Amino acid sequence: MGYLLWIFGFMGAHRFYYGRQITGVIWFFTLGLLFIGWIIDLFLIPGMSRAADRRYSEGPVDYNLAWILLTFLGIFGVHRFYMGKIITGLIYLLTVGLFGLGILYDFLTLNGQISEKNR
């Protein structure tokens, strides 16, 4: 999954997926540190994956599917519909991901939202 999200790594998607919010925001606003950090991350993904596996537990809401939906269809709120958040899903659908700021918020908090839902 990390490698799939790495394709959009210049947005920081893979860093957010692995729970590295601060560097994810930096990648989001600097296009993966002008693509240099993005290329280096290709070699760092295995270590980030091992650390994330220890931190997050599985449940009825699948992390991988939620991240795919956020990364590719986030502006339509599809990931929110998947997690059962119908009202905010509709808001995202009608406001283009709450004007893009909602997408950034979800990149920052999606792992926590899924963990809470899975409890």
mmCIF file with all atom_site columns, C-alpha atoms in Angstrom:
data_model
loop_
_atom_site.group_PDB
_atom_site.id
_atom_site.type_symbol
_atom_site.label_atom_id
_atom_site.label_alt_id
_atom_site.label_comp_id
_atom_site.label_asym_id
_atom_site.label_entity_id
_atom_site.label_seq_id
_atom_site.pdbx_PDB_ins_code
_atom_site.Cartn_x
_atom_site.Cartn_y
_atom_site.Cartn_z
_atom_site.occupancy
_atom_site.B_iso_or_equiv
_atom_site.pdbx_formal_charge
_atom_site.auth_seq_id
_atom_site.auth_comp_id
_atom_site.auth_asym_id
_atom_site.auth_atom_id
_atom_site.pdbx_PDB_model_num
ATOM 1   C CA . MET A 1 1   ? 0.000   0.000  0.000  1.00 0.00 ? 1   MET A CA 1
ATOM 2   C CA . GLY A 1 2   ? 2.821   2.388  0.859  1.00 0.00 ? 2   GLY A CA 1
ATOM 3   C CA . TYR A 1 3   ? 4.295   2.074  -2.613 1.00 0.00 ? 3   TYR A CA 1
ATOM 4   C CA . LEU A 1 4   ? 0.931   2.803  -4.221 1.00 0.00 ? 4   LEU A CA 1
ATOM 5   C CA . LEU A 1 5   ? 0.543   5.929  -2.109 1.00 0.00 ? 5   LEU A CA 1
ATOM 6   C CA . TRP A 1 6   ? 4.178   6.821  -2.814 1.00 0.00 ? 6   TRP A CA 1
ATOM 7   C CA . ILE A 1 7   ? 3.111   7.518  -6.394 1.00 0.00 ? 7   ILE A CA 1
ATOM 8   C CA . PHE A 1 8   ? 1.320   10.518 -4.876 1.00 0.00 ? 8   PHE A CA 1
ATOM 9   C CA . GLY A 1 9   ? 4.150   11.017 -2.396 1.00 0.00 ? 9   GLY A CA 1
ATOM 10  C CA . PHE A 1 10  ? 4.817   14.514 -3.612 1.00 0.00 ? 10  PHE A CA 1
ATOM 11  C CA . MET A 1 11  ? 1.558   15.271 -1.735 1.00 0.00 ? 11  MET A CA 1
ATOM 12  C CA . GLY A 1 12  ? 2.808   13.354 1.305  1.00 0.00 ? 12  GLY A CA 1
ATOM 13  C CA . ALA A 1 13  ? 0.147   10.639 1.033  1.00 0.00 ? 13  ALA A CA 1
ATOM 14  C CA . HIS A 1 14  ? 2.480   7.796  1.973  1.00 0.00 ? 14  HIS A CA 1
ATOM 15  C CA . ARG A 1 15  ? 3.882   9.761  4.931  1.00 0.00 ? 15  ARG A CA 1
ATOM 16  C CA . PHE A 1 16  ? 0.396   10.445 6.267  1.00 0.00 ? 16  PHE A CA 1
ATOM 17  C CA . TYR A 1 17  ? -0.479  6.761  5.762  1.00 0.00 ? 17  TYR A CA 1
ATOM 18  C CA . TYR A 1 18  ? 2.442   5.701  7.926  1.00 0.00 ? 18  TYR A CA 1
ATOM 19  C CA . GLY A 1 19  ? 1.476   8.173  10.677 1.00 0.00 ? 19  GLY A CA 1
ATOM 20  C CA . ARG A 1 20  ? 4.170   10.757 9.989  1.00 0.00 ? 20  ARG A CA 1
ATOM 21  C CA . GLN A 1 21  ? 1.953   13.820 9.967  1.00 0.00 ? 21  GLN A CA 1
ATOM 22  C CA . ILE A 1 22  ? 4.594   16.528 10.384 1.00 0.00 ? 22  ILE A CA 1
ATOM 23  C CA . THR A 1 23  ? 6.719   15.398 7.457  1.00 0.00 ? 23  THR A CA 1
ATOM 24  C CA . GLY A 1 24  ? 3.530   14.683 5.531  1.00 0.00 ? 24  GLY A CA 1
ATOM 25  C CA . VAL A 1 25  ? 2.546   18.346 5.828  1.00 0.00 ? 25  VAL A CA 1
ATOM 26  C CA . ILE A 1 26  ? 6.044   19.391 4.761  1.00 0.00 ? 26  ILE A CA 1
ATOM 27  C CA . TRP A 1 27  ? 5.823   17.078 1.723  1.00 0.00 ? 27  TRP A CA 1
ATOM 28  C CA . PHE A 1 28  ? 2.289   18.390 1.005  1.00 0.00 ? 28  PHE A CA 1
ATOM 29  C CA . PHE A 1 29  ? 3.430   22.019 0.789  1.00 0.00 ? 29  PHE A CA 1
ATOM 30  C CA . THR A 1 30  ? 6.887   21.476 -0.797 1.00 0.00 ? 30  THR A CA 1
ATOM 31  C CA . LEU A 1 31  ? 6.005   18.788 -3.351 1.00 0.00 ? 31  LEU A CA 1
ATOM 32  C CA . GLY A 1 32  ? 8.010   16.149 -1.516 1.00 0.00 ? 32  GLY A CA 1
ATOM 33  C CA . LEU A 1 33  ? 10.860  18.554 -0.785 1.00 0.00 ? 33  LEU A CA 1
ATOM 34  C CA . LEU A 1 34  ? 10.979  19.428 -4.458 1.00 0.00 ? 34  LEU A CA 1
ATOM 35  C CA . PHE A 1 35  ? 10.750  15.736 -5.390 1.00 0.00 ? 35  PHE A CA 1
ATOM 36  C CA . ILE A 1 36  ? 14.143  14.895 -3.812 1.00 0.00 ? 36  ILE A CA 1
ATOM 37  C CA . GLY A 1 37  ? 12.656  13.670 -0.511 1.00 0.00 ? 37  GLY A CA 1
ATOM 38  C CA . TRP A 1 38  ? 9.997   11.868 -2.484 1.00 0.00 ? 38  TRP A CA 1
ATOM 39  C CA . ILE A 1 39  ? 12.610  9.805  -4.329 1.00 0.00 ? 39  ILE A CA 1
ATOM 40  C CA . ILE A 1 40  ? 14.569  9.086  -1.124 1.00 0.00 ? 40  ILE A CA 1
ATOM 41  C CA . ASP A 1 41  ? 11.339  7.850  0.503  1.00 0.00 ? 41  ASP A CA 1
ATOM 42  C CA . LEU A 1 42  ? 11.219  5.018  -1.999 1.00 0.00 ? 42  LEU A CA 1
ATOM 43  C CA . PHE A 1 43  ? 14.026  3.411  0.021  1.00 0.00 ? 43  PHE A CA 1
ATOM 44  C CA . LEU A 1 44  ? 12.599  4.383  3.439  1.00 0.00 ? 44  LEU A CA 1
ATOM 45  C CA . ILE A 1 45  ? 9.152   2.837  2.957  1.00 0.00 ? 45  ILE A CA 1
ATOM 46  C CA . PRO A 1 46  ? 10.001  -0.626 4.418  1.00 0.00 ? 46  PRO A CA 1
ATOM 47  C CA . GLY A 1 47  ? 11.095  0.917  7.739  1.00 0.00 ? 47  GLY A CA 1
ATOM 48  C CA . MET A 1 48  ? 8.072   3.218  7.879  1.00 0.00 ? 48  MET A CA 1
ATOM 49  C CA . SER A 1 49  ? 5.826   0.229  7.182  1.00 0.00 ? 49  SER A CA 1
ATOM 50  C CA . ARG A 1 50  ? 7.246   -1.824 10.075 1.00 0.00 ? 50  ARG A CA 1
ATOM 51  C CA . ALA A 1 51  ? 6.776   1.069  12.502 1.00 0.00 ? 51  ALA A CA 1
ATOM 52  C CA . ALA A 1 52  ? 3.176   1.652  11.385 1.00 0.00 ? 52  ALA A CA 1
ATOM 53  C CA . ASP A 1 53  ? 2.319   -2.051 11.691 1.00 0.00 ? 53  ASP A CA 1
ATOM 54  C CA . ARG A 1 54  ? 3.238   -1.915 15.370 1.00 0.00 ? 54  ARG A CA 1
ATOM 55  C CA . ARG A 1 55  ? 1.158   1.219  15.968 1.00 0.00 ? 55  ARG A CA 1
ATOM 56  C CA . TYR A 1 56  ? -2.153  0.540  14.231 1.00 0.00 ? 56  TYR A CA 1
ATOM 57  C CA . SER A 1 57  ? -4.460  -2.443 14.651 1.00 0.00 ? 57  SER A CA 1
ATOM 58  C CA . GLU A 1 58  ? -6.899  -3.961 12.191 1.00 0.00 ? 58  GLU A CA 1
ATOM 59  C CA . GLY A 1 59  ? -10.694 -3.915 12.490 1.00 0.00 ? 59  GLY A CA 1
ATOM 60  C CA . PRO A 1 60  ? -13.878 -3.724 10.417 1.00 0.00 ? 60  PRO A CA 1
ATOM 61  C CA . VAL A 1 61  ? -12.786 -0.504 8.667  1.00 0.00 ? 61  VAL A CA 1
ATOM 62  C CA . ASP A 1 62  ? -9.821  -1.327 6.453  1.00 0.00 ? 62  ASP A CA 1
ATOM 63  C CA . TYR A 1 63  ? -6.948  1.174  6.569  1.00 0.00 ? 63  TYR A CA 1
ATOM 64  C CA . ASN A 1 64  ? -5.793  0.386  3.049  1.00 0.00 ? 64  ASN A CA 1
ATOM 65  C CA . LEU A 1 65  ? -9.178  0.866  1.429  1.00 0.00 ? 65  LEU A CA 1
ATOM 66  C CA . ALA A 1 66  ? -9.844  4.080  3.368  1.00 0.00 ? 66  ALA A CA 1
ATOM 67  C CA . TRP A 1 67  ? -6.470  5.495  2.290  1.00 0.00 ? 67  TRP A CA 1
ATOM 68  C CA . ILE A 1 68  ? -7.036  4.555  -1.345 1.00 0.00 ? 68  ILE A CA 1
ATOM 69  C CA . LEU A 1 69  ? -10.427 6.244  -1.266 1.00 0.00 ? 69  LEU A CA 1
ATOM 70  C CA . LEU A 1 70  ? -9.005  9.360  0.402  1.00 0.00 ? 70  LEU A CA 1
ATOM 71  C CA . THR A 1 71  ? -6.054  9.657  -1.943 1.00 0.00 ? 71  THR A CA 1
ATOM 72  C CA . PHE A 1 72  ? -7.917  9.108  -5.199 1.00 0.00 ? 72  PHE A CA 1
ATOM 73  C CA . LEU A 1 73  ? -11.500 10.184 -4.406 1.00 0.00 ? 73  LEU A CA 1
ATOM 74  C CA . GLY A 1 74  ? -11.104 12.385 -1.321 1.00 0.00 ? 74  GLY A CA 1
ATOM 75  C CA . ILE A 1 75  ? -12.601 15.473 -2.924 1.00 0.00 ? 75  ILE A CA 1
ATOM 76  C CA . PHE A 1 76  ? -15.859 13.545 -3.292 1.00 0.00 ? 76  PHE A CA 1
ATOM 77  C CA . GLY A 1 77  ? -15.887 12.331 0.335  1.00 0.00 ? 77  GLY A CA 1
ATOM 78  C CA . VAL A 1 78  ? -16.013 8.654  -0.646 1.00 0.00 ? 78  VAL A CA 1
ATOM 79  C CA . HIS A 1 79  ? -13.697 7.704  2.239  1.00 0.00 ? 79  HIS A CA 1
ATOM 80  C CA . ARG A 1 80  ? -16.103 9.352  4.675  1.00 0.00 ? 80  ARG A CA 1
ATOM 81  C CA . PHE A 1 81  ? -19.058 7.429  3.259  1.00 0.00 ? 81  PHE A CA 1
ATOM 82  C CA . TYR A 1 82  ? -17.002 4.225  3.641  1.00 0.00 ? 82  TYR A CA 1
ATOM 83  C CA . MET A 1 83  ? -16.405 4.966  7.339  1.00 0.00 ? 83  MET A CA 1
ATOM 84  C CA . GLY A 1 84  ? -20.121 5.606  7.889  1.00 0.00 ? 84  GLY A CA 1
ATOM 85  C CA . LYS A 1 85  ? -19.828 9.383  8.191  1.00 0.00 ? 85  LYS A CA 1
ATOM 86  C CA . ILE A 1 86  ? -22.670 10.168 5.794  1.00 0.00 ? 86  ILE A CA 1
ATOM 87  C CA . ILE A 1 87  ? -23.236 13.830 6.739  1.00 0.00 ? 87  ILE A CA 1
ATOM 88  C CA . THR A 1 88  ? -19.591 14.862 6.354  1.00 0.00 ? 88  THR A CA 1
ATOM 89  C CA . GLY A 1 89  ? -19.392 12.721 3.221  1.00 0.00 ? 89  GLY A CA 1
ATOM 90  C CA . LEU A 1 90  ? -22.202 14.760 1.704  1.00 0.00 ? 90  LEU A CA 1
ATOM 91  C CA . ILE A 1 91  ? -20.518 17.998 2.787  1.00 0.00 ? 91  ILE A CA 1
ATOM 92  C CA . TYR A 1 92  ? -17.271 16.901 1.108  1.00 0.00 ? 92  TYR A CA 1
ATOM 93  C CA . LEU A 1 93  ? -19.199 15.891 -2.002 1.00 0.00 ? 93  LEU A CA 1
ATOM 94  C CA . LEU A 1 94  ? -20.881 19.289 -2.292 1.00 0.00 ? 94  LEU A CA 1
ATOM 95  C CA . THR A 1 95  ? -17.851 21.424 -1.361 1.00 0.00 ? 95  THR A CA 1
ATOM 96  C CA . VAL A 1 96  ? -15.006 19.663 -3.217 1.00 0.00 ? 96  VAL A CA 1
ATOM 97  C CA . GLY A 1 97  ? -13.548 18.121 -0.101 1.00 0.00 ? 97  GLY A CA 1
ATOM 98  C CA . LEU A 1 98  ? -14.483 21.143 2.003  1.00 0.00 ? 98  LEU A CA 1
ATOM 99  C CA . PHE A 1 99  ? -12.471 23.374 -0.331 1.00 0.00 ? 99  PHE A CA 1
ATOM 100 C CA . GLY A 1 100 ? -9.357  21.197 -0.073 1.00 0.00 ? 100 GLY A CA 1
ATOM 101 C CA . LEU A 1 101 ? -8.803  21.909 3.611  1.00 0.00 ? 101 LEU A CA 1
ATOM 102 C CA . GLY A 1 102 ? -10.890 18.899 4.596  1.00 0.00 ? 102 GLY A CA 1
ATOM 103 C CA . ILE A 1 103 ? -8.618  16.683 2.523  1.00 0.00 ? 103 ILE A CA 1
ATOM 104 C CA . LEU A 1 104 ? -5.555  17.960 4.381  1.00 0.00 ? 104 LEU A CA 1
ATOM 105 C CA . TYR A 1 105 ? -7.370  17.454 7.696  1.00 0.00 ? 105 TYR A CA 1
ATOM 106 C CA . ASP A 1 106 ? -8.192  13.872 6.740  1.00 0.00 ? 106 ASP A CA 1
ATOM 107 C CA . PHE A 1 107 ? -4.620  13.211 5.640  1.00 0.00 ? 107 PHE A CA 1
ATOM 108 C CA . LEU A 1 108 ? -3.572  14.324 9.127  1.00 0.00 ? 108 LEU A CA 1
ATOM 109 C CA . THR A 1 109 ? -6.196  12.396 11.094 1.00 0.00 ? 109 THR A CA 1
ATOM 110 C CA . LEU A 1 110 ? -7.400  9.419  9.039  1.00 0.00 ? 110 LEU A CA 1
ATOM 111 C CA . ASN A 1 111 ? -5.400  6.803  10.951 1.00 0.00 ? 111 ASN A CA 1
ATOM 112 C CA . GLY A 1 112 ? -6.849  8.070  14.231 1.00 0.00 ? 112 GLY A CA 1
ATOM 113 C CA . GLN A 1 113 ? -10.369 8.179  12.794 1.00 0.00 ? 113 GLN A CA 1
ATOM 114 C CA . ILE A 1 114 ? -10.075 4.577  11.629 1.00 0.00 ? 114 ILE A CA 1
ATOM 115 C CA . SER A 1 115 ? -8.603  3.425  14.951 1.00 0.00 ? 115 SER A CA 1
ATOM 116 C CA . GLU A 1 116 ? -11.492 5.071  16.789 1.00 0.00 ? 116 GLU A CA 1
ATOM 117 C CA . LYS A 1 117 ? -14.024 3.482  14.435 1.00 0.00 ? 117 LYS A CA 1
ATOM 118 C CA . ASN A 1 118 ? -12.421 0.047  14.847 1.00 0.00 ? 118 ASN A CA 1
ATOM 119 C CA . ARG A 1 119 ? -12.660 0.106  18.663 1.00 0.00 ? 119 ARG A CA 1
#
